[in-house]
Amino acid sequence: MTDVKKEYDWDPRSEEVLHHPLAAFDQMRTECPVAHSEYMGWSVFRHKDVLRVVEDHETFSNQVSQHRSVPNGLDKPEHTPYRALIEPYFSQARMAGFEPLCRELSENLIRTVLGRQAVDIIPELAENFALEIQCAFLGWPNHLQEPLRQWAHENQEATLAGNREAMNEIAQRFSRYIHDLLESRREQGEWAPDDVTTEIMNSRINGNPISENDIVSILRNWTVGEIGTIAASIGLLLQYLSEHLDLQDTLRREPERIPEAVEEILRIHGPLVTNRRRTTRPVTLGSRSVGSDERVTVNWVSANRDERVFPEPDRFRWGRDQSQNLLYGAGLHVCPGAPLARLELRVFLEELLAATNRVTPSIGKTPVNAHYPASGYQHLWLDFS
Ligand code: HEM
């Protein structure tokens, strides 16, 4: 492999990659594991290289944009107090407290599809679940769900198009929703709802009240982190279980195995494709020379399919070493919301499997894959009996 930087090793937005992402990533991991493209800069496909990038915080900075993004766009030491502010919201006690509401929302949503055929589960179950659960956890009104759904779709389209102007406009629209929400809480004073949003509003950073812009940025990062990944995960999990009825029956009989199955199914096909970094110095990555101040994109989906770490990566195997699974990332920026995501996915599957005898693909309805930056499915039709 040459160490001279070529302009284009691949095109992440070619029809082939957009329509068949797993096959494309598998091929890149073998043939060109550190690959340059105009759209993504340096893409990193192997598990070992991805781990190296996300664990070397000095060489690979998270400050990838001129727009402030809290906490994902911050480096140490600035990142530390924000991370400390966020993590307690995902403590074991918080998760235990949220579980009954999570179960109730799951049950209500699942009831709407029971006995039905050809249900497009992406809008009806996956997105609705992600939106309802996000609003419930943060204490947001239900009327924000539709604008948020629209917002998430448009954000994905603008990201794929690389349309900075549209991305800014979309970010500003989100800011306006949140400013209004915060304003109404301020007006309510001590009568403001006692929930996560009010708590974040009243928190302090390095001893000072948190700024309005930081609150908005945290909630935006949170929303981007949650809605797309949870919706994609529900689609991926249900598609896999509908195609693997033995596994579906095992989990119905032994629901205590659901958490391990979730990690393994989402290892085979992950809900979050990439995250970005920027080099702070020249570095050799794989056998490629990468200059200073260059864009680097880690590909989690590919890393989790690396046959050097997960032999026969396409096979579901009980008992794999899940500590190698990069589903929730690694290093300083490892997903703080992982306990919430695990709770939501476990409870949703427990309720769905308990309420059904079989979930099967709808005959004659071919699933439509989602496009990058989304993962999983855009449409997926299932029968519930
Ligand atoms: C299956 C669902 C999820 C997956 C696969 C996932 C995956 C990830 C990954 C891989 C990262 C690391 C990003 C990086 O290194 O740049 C991350 C960070 C993050 N995630 Fe998640 N996530 C999920 C759910 C959630 C949820 C439910 C929340 C919030 C409620 C959330 C909030 C965040 C935030 C705020 C960060 C940035 C952390 C930091 O930079 O310190 N995620 N997530």
XYZ file of C-alpha atoms and ligand atoms in Angstrom:
428
model
C 0.000 0.000 0.000
C 1.353 3.384 -0.932
C 1.784 5.975 1.759
C 1.108 8.811 -0.665
C -2.273 10.396 -0.022
C -4.570 9.786 -2.981
C -7.445 12.166 -3.502
C -10.141 9.506 -3.636
C -9.718 5.934 -2.427
C -13.482 5.523 -2.328
C -16.729 7.435 -2.573
C -18.840 7.040 0.598
C -21.821 8.537 -1.215
C -21.728 6.264 -4.267
C -24.956 4.339 -4.917
C -23.143 1.080 -4.147
C -22.026 2.196 -0.674
C -25.325 3.865 0.190
C -27.380 0.827 -0.841
C -25.081 -1.948 0.424
C -23.099 -0.387 3.279
C -22.054 -3.612 5.039
C -20.640 -5.200 1.895
C -18.866 -1.951 1.009
C -17.339 -1.559 4.496
C -16.245 -5.228 4.540
C -14.495 -4.728 1.220
C -12.804 -1.505 2.329
C -11.622 -3.127 5.583
C -9.838 -5.791 3.547
C -8.580 -3.774 0.607
C -8.004 -0.251 1.908
C -8.473 -0.131 5.707
C -7.513 3.541 5.991
C -9.086 5.270 3.002
C -9.298 8.859 1.864
C -12.368 10.523 0.394
C -13.313 14.096 -0.211
C -16.510 13.782 1.814
C -15.134 12.096 4.975
C -11.393 12.719 4.979
C -9.646 9.588 6.315
C -12.031 6.706 7.019
C -10.786 4.064 9.443
C -12.296 0.589 9.041
C -10.318 -1.840 11.237
C -11.070 -2.448 14.916
C -7.433 -1.949 15.980
C -7.119 1.388 14.135
C -10.503 2.679 15.326
C -9.532 1.897 18.930
C -6.214 3.648 18.478
C -7.906 6.798 17.147
C -10.529 7.054 19.872
C -8.066 6.286 22.687
C -5.326 8.742 21.618
C -7.034 11.989 22.553
C -3.914 14.098 22.096
C -3.406 13.155 18.448
C -7.068 12.864 17.479
C -9.064 15.864 18.653
C -12.851 16.031 18.914
C -12.878 19.691 17.892
C -14.029 18.976 14.369
C -16.238 21.969 13.683
C -16.273 25.679 14.410
C -19.684 25.187 16.020
C -19.596 24.301 19.692
C -20.961 20.838 20.450
C -21.187 19.815 24.119
C -19.766 17.359 25.106
C -18.906 15.568 21.851
C -16.943 18.419 20.257
C -14.813 19.146 23.339
C -11.351 17.913 24.303
C -9.806 17.488 27.723
C -9.741 19.424 30.048
C -12.828 21.340 28.880
C -14.720 18.096 28.273
C -14.279 16.850 31.872
C -16.782 19.022 33.830
C -19.471 18.623 31.136
C -19.055 14.886 31.175
C -19.296 14.942 34.975
C -22.523 16.928 34.653
C -24.107 14.464 32.209
C -23.109 11.070 33.595
C -25.240 11.095 36.779
C -28.391 11.258 34.643
C -27.628 7.704 33.524
C -26.876 6.234 36.971
C -28.286 2.859 38.001
C -30.738 4.564 40.354
C -32.016 6.871 37.584
C -32.390 3.939 35.218
C -34.326 1.917 37.819
C -36.582 4.925 38.422
C -37.281 5.349 34.686
C -37.934 1.664 33.941
C -41.677 1.598 34.841
C -42.457 4.562 32.536
C -40.284 3.046 29.799
C -42.267 -0.196 30.146
C -45.601 1.575 30.058
C -44.686 3.522 26.889
C -43.387 0.326 25.235
C -46.540 -1.599 26.143
C -48.849 1.122 24.785
C -46.972 1.370 21.517
C -46.727 -2.391 21.020
C -50.475 -2.749 21.646
C -51.110 -0.671 18.493
C -49.511 -3.298 16.209
C -50.738 -6.541 17.787
C -52.545 -8.839 15.345
C -51.728 -6.552 12.417
C -49.979 -7.413 9.150
C -47.658 -5.394 6.915
C -46.889 -2.777 9.562
C -44.110 -0.409 8.499
C -42.406 -0.567 11.853
C -39.903 2.246 11.204
C -42.352 5.161 11.577
C -44.877 3.260 13.703
C -42.650 1.533 16.245
C -38.990 2.487 15.903
C -39.286 6.266 15.477
C -42.314 6.632 17.724
C -40.543 4.714 20.480
C -37.364 6.795 20.191
C -39.313 10.079 20.191
C -41.684 9.177 23.020
C -38.935 7.872 25.229
C -36.705 10.896 24.608
C -39.524 13.336 25.464
C -40.500 11.285 28.527
C -36.945 11.105 29.877
C -36.242 14.813 29.428
C -39.724 15.974 30.439
C -40.532 17.489 27.028
C -44.136 17.996 25.856
C -45.539 15.427 23.423
C -46.294 18.091 20.811
C -42.506 18.347 20.229
C -42.413 14.798 18.859
C -43.468 15.615 15.279
C -41.152 18.634 14.902
C -38.333 16.485 16.318
C -39.056 13.654 13.869
C -38.972 16.144 11.002
C -35.854 17.758 12.406
C -34.011 14.411 12.676
C -34.885 13.496 9.047
C -33.796 16.866 7.692
C -30.604 16.777 9.728
C -29.709 13.426 8.170
C -30.453 14.650 4.646
C -28.376 17.804 5.085
C -25.479 15.739 6.516
C -25.537 13.374 3.529
C -25.625 16.313 1.141
C -22.802 17.998 3.072
C -25.007 21.113 2.995
C -23.530 23.337 5.732
C -26.065 26.116 5.247
C -28.986 23.724 5.730
C -27.249 22.099 8.719
C -26.880 25.505 10.375
C -30.499 26.398 9.716
C -31.602 23.036 11.165
C -29.383 23.509 14.241
C -30.867 26.959 14.778
C -34.381 25.604 14.524
C -33.558 23.108 17.266
C -32.132 25.940 19.378
C -35.407 27.853 19.046
C -37.462 24.863 20.327
C -35.191 24.599 23.336
C -35.008 28.338 24.038
C -38.845 28.404 24.112
C -38.899 25.393 26.424
C -36.383 26.982 28.796
C -38.165 30.339 28.690
C -41.463 28.819 29.750
C -39.724 27.007 32.634
C -38.130 30.247 33.775
C -41.537 31.927 33.737
C -42.916 29.115 35.886
C -40.160 29.723 38.453
C -40.423 27.310 41.374
C -43.489 25.722 39.701
C -41.406 24.526 36.746
C -41.614 20.740 36.314
C -39.093 18.861 38.398
C -37.415 16.930 35.585
C -34.101 16.365 33.791
C -34.407 19.519 31.625
C -34.991 21.773 34.665
C -32.099 20.073 36.487
C -29.725 20.684 33.564
C -30.912 24.307 33.387
C -30.069 24.875 37.025
C -26.696 23.124 36.995
C -23.279 24.754 37.336
C -20.038 24.318 35.383
C -16.802 25.026 37.229
C -18.850 26.784 39.923
C -20.684 29.111 37.478
C -24.263 28.846 36.207
C -24.338 26.980 32.907
C -24.854 29.247 29.868
C -28.009 29.103 27.737
C -25.936 28.091 24.691
C -24.371 25.197 26.561
C -27.760 23.931 27.744
C -29.028 23.994 24.153
C -25.880 22.289 22.891
C -26.055 19.521 25.528
C -29.702 18.858 24.701
C -28.953 18.859 20.968
C -26.057 16.438 21.405
C -28.326 14.295 23.563
C -31.124 14.340 20.966
C -28.775 13.557 18.076
C -27.226 10.801 20.231
C -30.544 9.241 21.107
C -33.253 9.530 18.452
C -31.437 8.184 15.384
C -29.578 5.414 17.205
C -32.541 4.089 19.174
C -34.863 4.142 16.159
C -32.241 2.404 13.991
C -31.598 -0.172 16.747
C -35.285 -1.120 16.998
C -35.412 -1.608 13.210
C -32.220 -3.691 13.153
C -33.257 -5.851 16.120
C -36.750 -6.582 14.797
C -35.481 -7.311 11.302
C -32.927 -9.784 12.683
C -35.397 -11.505 15.003
C -38.049 -11.741 12.276
C -35.515 -13.560 10.077
C -34.220 -15.810 12.907
C -37.246 -17.425 14.475
C -35.193 -19.853 16.594
C -33.476 -16.957 18.294
C -36.805 -15.145 18.640
C -38.309 -18.198 20.383
C -35.260 -18.607 22.635
C -35.576 -15.007 23.797
C -39.320 -15.398 24.342
C -38.640 -18.421 26.567
C -35.532 -16.960 28.235
C -35.903 -13.165 28.344
C -32.905 -12.906 30.671
C -30.762 -13.506 27.550
C -32.133 -10.413 25.769
C -29.302 -8.039 26.862
C -26.561 -10.244 25.375
C -28.586 -10.816 22.193
C -29.044 -7.059 21.728
C -25.287 -6.425 21.937
C -24.518 -9.249 19.502
C -27.202 -8.369 16.920
C -26.130 -4.721 16.948
C -22.493 -5.794 16.649
C -23.331 -7.560 13.374
C -25.028 -4.413 12.035
C -24.642 -1.274 14.121
C -27.083 1.644 14.402
C -24.405 4.368 14.442
C -22.028 4.392 11.489
C -19.355 7.009 12.158
C -17.895 9.693 14.402
C -15.321 12.310 13.549
C -11.902 13.443 14.786
C -9.220 15.899 13.604
C -5.468 15.237 13.722
C -3.343 17.590 15.837
C -0.032 16.335 14.344
C 1.187 14.194 11.434
C 0.607 10.497 12.159
C 0.841 7.102 10.461
C -2.465 5.290 10.493
C -2.505 1.772 9.089
C 0.231 2.301 6.528
C -0.998 5.735 5.489
C 0.649 9.051 6.276
C -1.933 11.454 7.592
C -0.982 15.109 7.941
C -1.790 17.518 10.749
C -5.248 19.147 10.878
C -6.868 16.450 8.736
C -10.323 14.923 9.137
C -10.521 11.342 10.411
C -13.758 9.319 10.474
C -13.999 6.161 12.570
C -16.392 3.573 11.196
C -17.952 1.698 14.150
C -20.029 -0.606 11.961
C -16.956 -1.853 10.135
C -14.811 -2.162 13.290
C -17.421 -4.422 14.877
C -17.357 -6.695 11.826
C -13.567 -7.044 11.833
C -12.843 -10.747 11.442
C -9.538 -10.357 13.328
C -11.538 -9.665 16.494
C -14.871 -11.351 15.763
C -14.287 -14.512 13.685
C -17.213 -15.189 11.304
C -18.488 -11.682 12.000
C -21.862 -12.222 10.305
C -22.758 -15.085 12.632
C -24.716 -14.528 15.812
C -22.741 -16.298 18.538
C -23.580 -16.569 22.202
C -20.606 -16.026 24.527
C -18.515 -13.685 22.369
C -16.254 -11.308 24.286
C -18.559 -8.290 24.250
C -15.900 -6.122 25.917
C -14.437 -5.795 22.394
C -17.759 -4.594 20.998
C -17.471 -0.916 19.984
C -21.231 -0.381 19.761
C -21.046 2.405 22.355
C -17.528 3.542 21.435
C -14.437 3.693 23.660
C -12.151 6.266 25.253
C -13.147 9.608 26.798
C -16.214 10.039 24.615
C -17.632 6.535 25.140
C -21.427 6.821 25.089
C -22.715 8.185 28.411
C -26.266 7.227 27.364
C -25.405 3.497 27.047
C -27.212 2.517 30.288
C -30.363 4.271 29.030
C -30.061 2.748 25.554
C -29.608 -0.737 27.060
C -32.618 -0.244 29.327
C -34.832 1.016 26.492
C -33.923 -1.778 24.068
C -34.219 -4.525 26.702
C -37.604 -3.346 27.988
C -38.979 -2.854 24.462
C -38.003 -6.393 23.429
C -39.234 -7.938 26.684
C -42.647 -6.356 26.139
C -42.817 -7.156 22.435
C -41.841 -10.808 22.796
C -44.201 -11.314 25.746
C -47.123 -9.835 23.785
C -46.612 -11.830 20.549
C -46.327 -15.435 19.355
C -44.417 -14.592 16.206
C -43.006 -11.533 14.475
C -42.324 -12.303 10.804
C -41.397 -10.451 7.603
C -44.426 -9.414 5.517
C -44.560 -11.407 2.286
C -43.967 -9.336 -0.843
C -42.686 -6.292 1.061
C -38.950 -5.805 0.630
C -37.287 -3.721 3.348
C -35.806 -0.398 2.202
C -32.346 0.301 3.610
C -31.632 3.617 5.316
C -28.914 5.804 3.793
C -25.850 7.158 5.530
C -25.642 8.878 8.009
C -28.640 6.819 9.173
C -28.271 3.071 9.573
C -30.635 0.108 9.390
C -33.929 0.599 7.560
C -36.032 3.373 6.157
C -39.015 1.025 5.769
C -39.459 -2.441 7.227
C -42.789 -4.296 7.048
C -43.552 -6.966 9.631
C -46.525 -9.155 10.654
C -47.414 -9.499 14.338
C -49.298 -12.610 15.456
C -28.067 2.159 20.705
C -27.993 3.437 21.020
C -26.704 4.232 21.050
C -25.505 4.012 20.418
C -25.140 2.863 19.488
C -24.614 5.095 20.800
C -23.288 5.174 20.402
C -22.424 6.184 20.793
C -21.015 6.243 20.455
C -20.269 5.213 19.609
C -20.505 7.369 21.013
C -19.043 7.842 20.953
C -18.897 9.019 20.019
C -17.457 9.435 19.796
O -16.513 8.740 20.189
O -17.270 10.503 19.166
C -21.587 8.048 21.693
C -21.484 9.248 22.359
C -22.554 9.913 22.911
N -23.828 9.429 23.084
Fe -24.527 7.652 22.474
N -25.297 5.949 21.615
C -26.567 5.458 21.803
C -27.560 6.003 22.599
C -27.449 7.197 23.259
C -28.460 7.765 24.115
C -29.766 7.069 24.477
C -27.992 8.976 24.524
C -28.623 10.006 25.423
C -29.676 9.834 26.079
C -26.685 9.170 23.945
C -25.893 10.291 24.122
C -24.578 10.393 23.718
C -23.744 11.568 23.969
C -24.184 12.858 24.668
C -22.474 11.253 23.458
C -21.230 12.174 23.477
C -20.364 11.831 24.657
C -19.033 12.576 24.735
O -18.608 13.121 23.732
O -18.439 12.585 25.828
N -26.372 8.065 23.197
N -22.755 7.290 21.551
